[in-house]
Amino acid sequence: MAVINLKDLRAGLARHQRLIGLDPGAKTIGVALSDVTLMLASPYGSLKRGKLAANAAEIAAIARKEGAGGIVVGLPLSMDGTMGPAAQAAKDWARSLSEATGLPCALFDERLSSAAVNRMLVSEADLTRSKRAVAVDRAAAAYMLQAALDASRP
């Protein structure tokens, strides 16, 4: 499998298939899941970042369990929109993940998603720093996946 355009990924899904949103960080991978209508993204959980094969097996298991037909990986572009080292690493990881899981994968700009989620968790949820650290990865994945669903809506 290869990394494909988001609209093509969405168009290629079977009826009632979901999308998995991933926010890959250095230590954890935030996981979000769309509903079957591809209208709403929700936080799903987080995975400890490890070897690609182990992470791919976990993600493939989630896809089988939840009926997901594709993956959207957050792309950390630079603030000026260019591909820096982190974005290239995410792109390479997404390509390898797609091959390992057998699921089509698309990339979506995730600039400032973690910052936006952190602000929300501080101002509205009033969470401490340690509790925010647990919640931010999956919430950032849901924030990014929701933006991807909105942007690709037919």
Short mmCIF file of C-alpha atoms in Angstrom, two decimals:
data_model
loop_
_atom_site.label_atom_id
_atom_site.label_comp_id
_atom_site.label_asym_id
_atom_site.label_seq_id
_atom_site.Cartn_x
_atom_site.Cartn_y
_atom_site.Cartn_z
CA MET A 1 0.00 0.00 0.00
CA ALA A 2 1.05 3.57 -0.47
CA VAL A 3 0.22 6.93 1.02
CA ILE A 4 -2.70 8.33 -0.99
CA ASN A 5 -4.76 11.49 -1.23
CA LEU A 6 -7.26 11.94 1.61
CA LYS A 7 -10.26 12.33 -0.69
CA ASP A 8 -9.26 9.16 -2.56
CA LEU A 9 -8.89 7.31 0.75
CA ARG A 10 -12.35 8.39 1.83
CA ALA A 11 -13.89 7.56 -1.55
CA GLY A 12 -12.34 4.08 -1.50
CA LEU A 13 -13.91 3.05 1.79
CA ALA A 14 -16.69 0.50 1.82
CA ARG A 15 -20.01 1.56 3.28
CA HIS A 16 -19.85 1.99 7.08
CA GLN A 17 -16.08 1.65 7.25
CA ARG A 18 -14.37 3.97 9.71
CA LEU A 19 -11.10 5.85 9.59
CA ILE A 20 -8.39 5.65 12.22
CA GLY A 21 -6.58 8.90 13.02
CA LEU A 22 -3.02 8.69 14.33
CA ASP A 23 -0.91 11.39 15.95
CA PRO A 24 2.56 9.83 16.10
CA GLY A 25 4.75 11.30 18.80
CA ALA A 26 8.21 10.39 20.01
CA LYS A 27 6.92 8.29 22.93
CA THR A 28 3.25 7.66 22.22
CA ILE A 29 0.86 7.44 19.29
CA GLY A 30 -2.50 9.09 19.82
CA VAL A 31 -5.36 7.10 18.30
CA ALA A 32 -8.78 8.41 17.23
CA LEU A 33 -11.65 6.77 15.42
CA SER A 34 -14.32 8.16 13.14
CA ASP A 35 -17.93 7.13 13.29
CA VAL A 36 -19.36 5.03 10.46
CA THR A 37 -20.82 8.11 8.73
CA LEU A 38 -17.37 9.77 8.62
CA MET A 39 -18.81 12.86 10.30
CA LEU A 40 -17.38 12.70 13.82
CA ALA A 41 -13.98 11.81 15.25
CA SER A 42 -13.55 10.62 18.82
CA PRO A 43 -10.48 9.90 20.94
CA TYR A 44 -9.84 6.17 21.08
CA GLY A 45 -6.66 5.70 23.09
CA SER A 46 -2.92 5.79 22.83
CA LEU A 47 -0.18 3.31 22.04
CA LYS A 48 3.36 3.23 23.31
CA ARG A 49 5.64 4.06 20.38
CA GLY A 50 7.80 1.07 19.65
CA LYS A 51 8.99 -1.06 16.77
CA LEU A 52 6.99 -0.55 13.60
CA ALA A 53 5.91 -4.19 13.41
CA ALA A 54 4.48 -4.13 16.94
CA ASN A 55 2.68 -0.80 16.41
CA ALA A 56 1.37 -1.98 13.03
CA ALA A 57 -0.04 -5.15 14.63
CA GLU A 58 -1.81 -3.08 17.31
CA ILE A 59 -3.25 -0.69 14.73
CA ALA A 60 -4.35 -3.54 12.45
CA ALA A 61 -6.09 -5.17 15.43
CA ILE A 62 -7.95 -1.92 16.15
CA ALA A 63 -8.94 -1.69 12.48
CA ARG A 64 -10.32 -5.25 12.49
CA LYS A 65 -12.15 -4.77 15.79
CA GLU A 66 -13.69 -1.41 14.87
CA GLY A 67 -14.28 -1.92 11.15
CA ALA A 68 -11.78 0.66 9.93
CA GLY A 69 -10.76 0.70 6.29
CA GLY A 70 -8.03 3.34 6.31
CA ILE A 71 -5.64 5.44 8.35
CA VAL A 72 -5.06 9.20 8.51
CA VAL A 73 -1.65 10.11 9.94
CA GLY A 74 -0.92 13.59 11.26
CA LEU A 75 1.74 15.41 9.24
CA PRO A 76 3.73 17.90 11.35
CA LEU A 77 4.53 20.50 8.70
CA SER A 78 6.66 23.50 9.60
CA MET A 79 4.77 26.69 10.43
CA ASP A 80 5.50 28.00 6.92
CA GLY A 81 3.96 24.85 5.42
CA THR A 82 7.21 23.20 4.34
CA MET A 83 8.29 19.62 5.00
CA GLY A 84 10.89 19.57 7.75
CA PRO A 85 12.64 16.53 9.23
CA ALA A 86 9.66 15.65 11.48
CA ALA A 87 7.23 15.75 8.56
CA GLN A 88 9.51 13.59 6.42
CA ALA A 89 9.82 11.10 9.27
CA ALA A 90 6.02 11.00 9.65
CA LYS A 91 5.61 10.49 5.91
CA ASP A 92 8.11 7.61 5.88
CA TRP A 93 6.47 6.07 8.97
CA ALA A 94 3.01 6.34 7.37
CA ARG A 95 4.23 4.61 4.21
CA SER A 96 5.80 1.78 6.21
CA LEU A 97 2.71 1.50 8.43
CA SER A 98 0.45 1.25 5.39
CA GLU A 99 2.57 -1.56 3.97
CA ALA A 100 2.70 -3.38 7.31
CA THR A 101 -1.04 -3.16 8.03
CA GLY A 102 -2.29 -3.51 4.46
CA LEU A 103 -4.49 -0.45 5.01
CA PRO A 104 -4.49 2.63 2.78
CA CYS A 105 -3.09 5.69 4.46
CA ALA A 106 -3.35 9.45 3.94
CA LEU A 107 -1.52 12.34 5.57
CA PHE A 108 -3.17 15.44 7.01
CA ASP A 109 -1.63 18.65 8.34
CA GLU A 110 -1.56 18.55 12.13
CA ARG A 111 0.10 21.89 12.83
CA LEU A 112 -0.88 23.24 16.23
CA SER A 113 -3.27 20.38 17.03
CA SER A 114 -1.45 19.51 20.26
CA ALA A 115 -1.25 23.18 21.25
CA ALA A 116 -4.97 23.67 20.62
CA VAL A 117 -5.86 20.57 22.62
CA ASN A 118 -3.59 21.61 25.49
CA ARG A 119 -5.23 25.05 25.62
CA MET A 120 -8.66 23.45 25.68
CA LEU A 121 -7.71 20.98 28.40
CA VAL A 122 -6.30 23.79 30.56
CA SER A 123 -9.11 26.29 30.06
CA GLU A 124 -12.18 24.07 29.86
CA ALA A 125 -11.28 20.80 31.54
CA ASP A 126 -8.95 22.34 34.15
CA LEU A 127 -6.67 19.32 34.08
CA THR A 128 -3.29 19.22 35.78
CA ARG A 129 -0.16 18.83 33.68
CA SER A 130 0.19 15.12 34.47
CA LYS A 131 -3.46 14.39 33.62
CA ARG A 132 -3.14 16.45 30.41
CA ALA A 133 -0.14 14.42 29.31
CA VAL A 134 -2.26 11.26 29.42
CA ALA A 135 -5.16 12.78 27.47
CA VAL A 136 -3.42 15.06 24.96
CA ASP A 137 -2.21 12.41 22.47
CA ARG A 138 -5.58 10.82 21.83
CA ALA A 139 -7.35 14.21 21.91
CA ALA A 140 -4.85 15.62 19.38
CA ALA A 141 -5.47 12.60 17.14
CA ALA A 142 -9.23 13.25 17.32
CA TYR A 143 -8.71 16.97 16.62
CA MET A 144 -6.61 16.16 13.54
CA LEU A 145 -8.98 13.43 12.32
CA GLN A 146 -11.99 15.73 12.73
CA ALA A 147 -10.25 18.40 10.64
CA ALA A 148 -9.45 15.75 8.00
CA LEU A 149 -13.07 14.56 7.92
CA ASP A 150 -14.32 18.13 7.59
CA ALA A 151 -11.83 18.95 4.82
CA SER A 152 -12.60 15.83 2.80
CA ARG A 153 -16.39 15.92 3.11
CA PRO A 154 -17.98 15.54 -0.32
#
